[in-house]
Amino acid sequence: MIVAVADNGVIGAGNKIPWKCSSDMKYFRKATMGKPVIMGRKTFESLGKPLVGRKNIVISQNPDFEAQGVFRVTSIDRALGLALSSLKKEGGDEVMVIGGGAIYVQMLQNSLVCRIYKTQIHMEPQGDTHFWPDEELHRLGFVEVSREYREAGPKDEADMSFIVLEK
Ligand SMILES: NC(=O)c1ccc[n+]([C@@H]2O[C@H](COP(=O)([O-])OP(=O)(O)OC[C@H]3O[C@@H](n4cnc5c(N)ncnc54)[C@H](OP(=O)(O)O)[C@@H]3O)[C@@H](O)[C@H]2O)c1
């Protein structure tokens, strides 16, 4: 799972990410490149187009949903099945769950995640979509295995910490 979370837990506002941090976008690109990425339909619509160099798997219950360059599946299980079979065929060792809020929650609730790449964005924006607090992640057995603090560069709206949690 990969997620960028503000200090107040916000991850989204009005189906957008409420900050611009180029350093985190670069981190996201590097961490996900070449891997199958699983996302909810709203996150896909927020992106507007498939992520290049990655197998895009979009979860939607709507049978009419279709978009070029993505695979639509109707459930989380089907998304994981497709992603894992792609790893078997094409190699690779990691499937990335890239959001949004509804997909993160279900993945965590069903214990389908073993590593979380979490960028803590050091600001407190308003928003309507939140991520689980650290205490909940710890309760599920996640422990922090690395953390790197980065001061905001010229194209970042905030300082950030790149954290990896595993269980
Ligand atoms: N900060 C970050 O790292 C980050 C990352 C990604 C997204 N975001 C933000 O998160 C927000 C979007 O999150 P969200 O929670 O509103 O939406 P979402 O999780 O992206 O997508 C929700 C949609 O996924 C489908 N879905 C969810 N669970 C399903 C299931 N079990 N079976 C079948 N389909 C299922 C449904 O699509 P249908 O309605 O089509 O059936 C549902 O409406 C945006 O603000 C976005 O910018 C932030």
CSV table of C-alpha atoms and ligand atoms in Angstrom, one decimal, residues 2-5 10-17 19 39-44 46 59-62 65 73-76 98-104 106 128-129, ligand 1:
chain,number,residue,atom,x,y,z
A,2,ILE,CA,1.2,3.5,-0.7
A,3,VAL,CA,-0.4,6.6,0.7
A,4,ALA,CA,0.4,10.2,1.4
A,5,VAL,CA,-1.2,11.4,4.7
A,10,VAL,CA,-6.4,13.9,5.5
A,11,ILE,CA,-5.6,12.2,2.2
A,12,GLY,CA,-8.2,13.8,-0.1
A,13,ALA,CA,-10.6,16.7,-0.6
A,14,GLY,CA,-13.2,17.0,-3.3
A,15,ASN,CA,-11.7,14.0,-5.1
A,16,LYS,CA,-8.3,15.6,-5.3
A,17,ILE,CA,-5.1,15.5,-3.2
A,19,TRP,CA,-1.4,19.6,-1.7
A,39,MET,CA,-7.2,1.7,-7.2
A,40,GLY,CA,-10.8,2.6,-6.6
A,41,ARG,CA,-12.9,4.1,-9.4
A,42,LYS,CA,-12.9,7.5,-7.8
A,43,THR,CA,-9.1,7.6,-7.5
A,44,PHE,CA,-8.9,6.6,-11.2
A,46,SER,CA,-9.2,11.8,-10.0
A,59,ILE,CA,-12.2,-1.5,-8.8
A,60,SER,CA,-15.8,-0.5,-9.6
A,61,GLN,CA,-19.2,-2.2,-9.2
A,62,ASN,CA,-20.5,-0.3,-12.1
A,65,PHE,CA,-17.5,1.7,-16.3
A,73,VAL,CA,-12.7,-5.5,-11.8
A,74,THR,CA,-15.7,-5.8,-9.6
A,75,SER,CA,-14.2,-6.7,-6.2
A,76,ILE,CA,-11.0,-6.4,-4.2
A,98,ILE,CA,-2.8,3.2,-4.4
A,99,GLY,CA,-6.1,4.3,-2.9
A,100,GLY,CA,-8.4,5.9,-2.2
A,101,GLY,CA,-9.9,6.0,1.2
A,102,ALA,CA,-12.5,3.2,0.6
A,103,ILE,CA,-10.0,0.8,-0.9
A,104,TYR,CA,-7.3,1.5,1.8
A,106,GLN,CA,-11.1,-2.5,3.1
A,128,ASP,CA,-13.2,14.8,3.3
A,129,THR,CA,-11.1,11.6,3.1
B,1,LIG,N1,-3.2,11.0,-0.5
B,1,LIG,C1,-3.2,9.8,-1.1
B,1,LIG,O1,-2.2,9.1,-1.1
B,1,LIG,C2,-4.3,9.4,-2.0
B,1,LIG,C3,-4.3,8.3,-2.8
B,1,LIG,C4,-5.4,8.0,-3.6
B,1,LIG,C5,-6.5,8.7,-3.5
B,1,LIG,N2,-6.6,9.8,-2.7
B,1,LIG,C6,-7.8,10.6,-2.5
B,1,LIG,O2,-8.8,9.8,-2.0
B,1,LIG,C7,-10.1,10.3,-2.5
B,1,LIG,C8,-10.8,9.1,-3.2
B,1,LIG,O3,-11.1,8.1,-2.2
B,1,LIG,P1,-12.6,7.5,-2.0
B,1,LIG,O4,-12.6,6.7,-0.8
B,1,LIG,O5,-13.5,8.6,-2.2
B,1,LIG,O6,-12.7,6.6,-3.3
B,1,LIG,P2,-11.9,5.4,-3.9
B,1,LIG,O7,-11.5,4.4,-2.8
B,1,LIG,O8,-10.8,5.9,-4.8
B,1,LIG,O9,-13.0,4.7,-4.9
B,1,LIG,C9,-14.2,4.3,-4.3
B,1,LIG,C10,-15.0,3.5,-5.4
B,1,LIG,O10,-14.3,2.3,-5.6
B,1,LIG,C11,-15.3,1.3,-5.9
B,1,LIG,N3,-15.2,0.3,-4.8
B,1,LIG,C12,-14.8,0.5,-3.5
B,1,LIG,N4,-14.9,-0.7,-2.8
B,1,LIG,C13,-15.4,-1.6,-3.7
B,1,LIG,C14,-15.7,-3.0,-3.5
B,1,LIG,N5,-15.5,-3.6,-2.4
B,1,LIG,N6,-16.2,-3.6,-4.6
B,1,LIG,C15,-16.4,-3.0,-5.8
B,1,LIG,N7,-16.1,-1.7,-6.0
B,1,LIG,C16,-15.6,-1.0,-4.9
B,1,LIG,C17,-16.6,2.0,-6.0
B,1,LIG,O11,-16.7,2.4,-7.3
B,1,LIG,P3,-18.2,2.5,-8.0
B,1,LIG,O12,-18.9,3.6,-7.3
B,1,LIG,O13,-17.9,2.8,-9.5
B,1,LIG,O14,-18.9,1.1,-7.9
B,1,LIG,C18,-16.4,3.2,-5.1
B,1,LIG,O15,-17.3,4.2,-5.3
B,1,LIG,C19,-9.8,11.4,-3.4
B,1,LIG,O16,-9.8,12.6,-2.7
B,1,LIG,C20,-8.3,11.1,-3.8
B,1,LIG,O17,-7.7,12.3,-4.3
B,1,LIG,C21,-5.5,10.2,-1.9
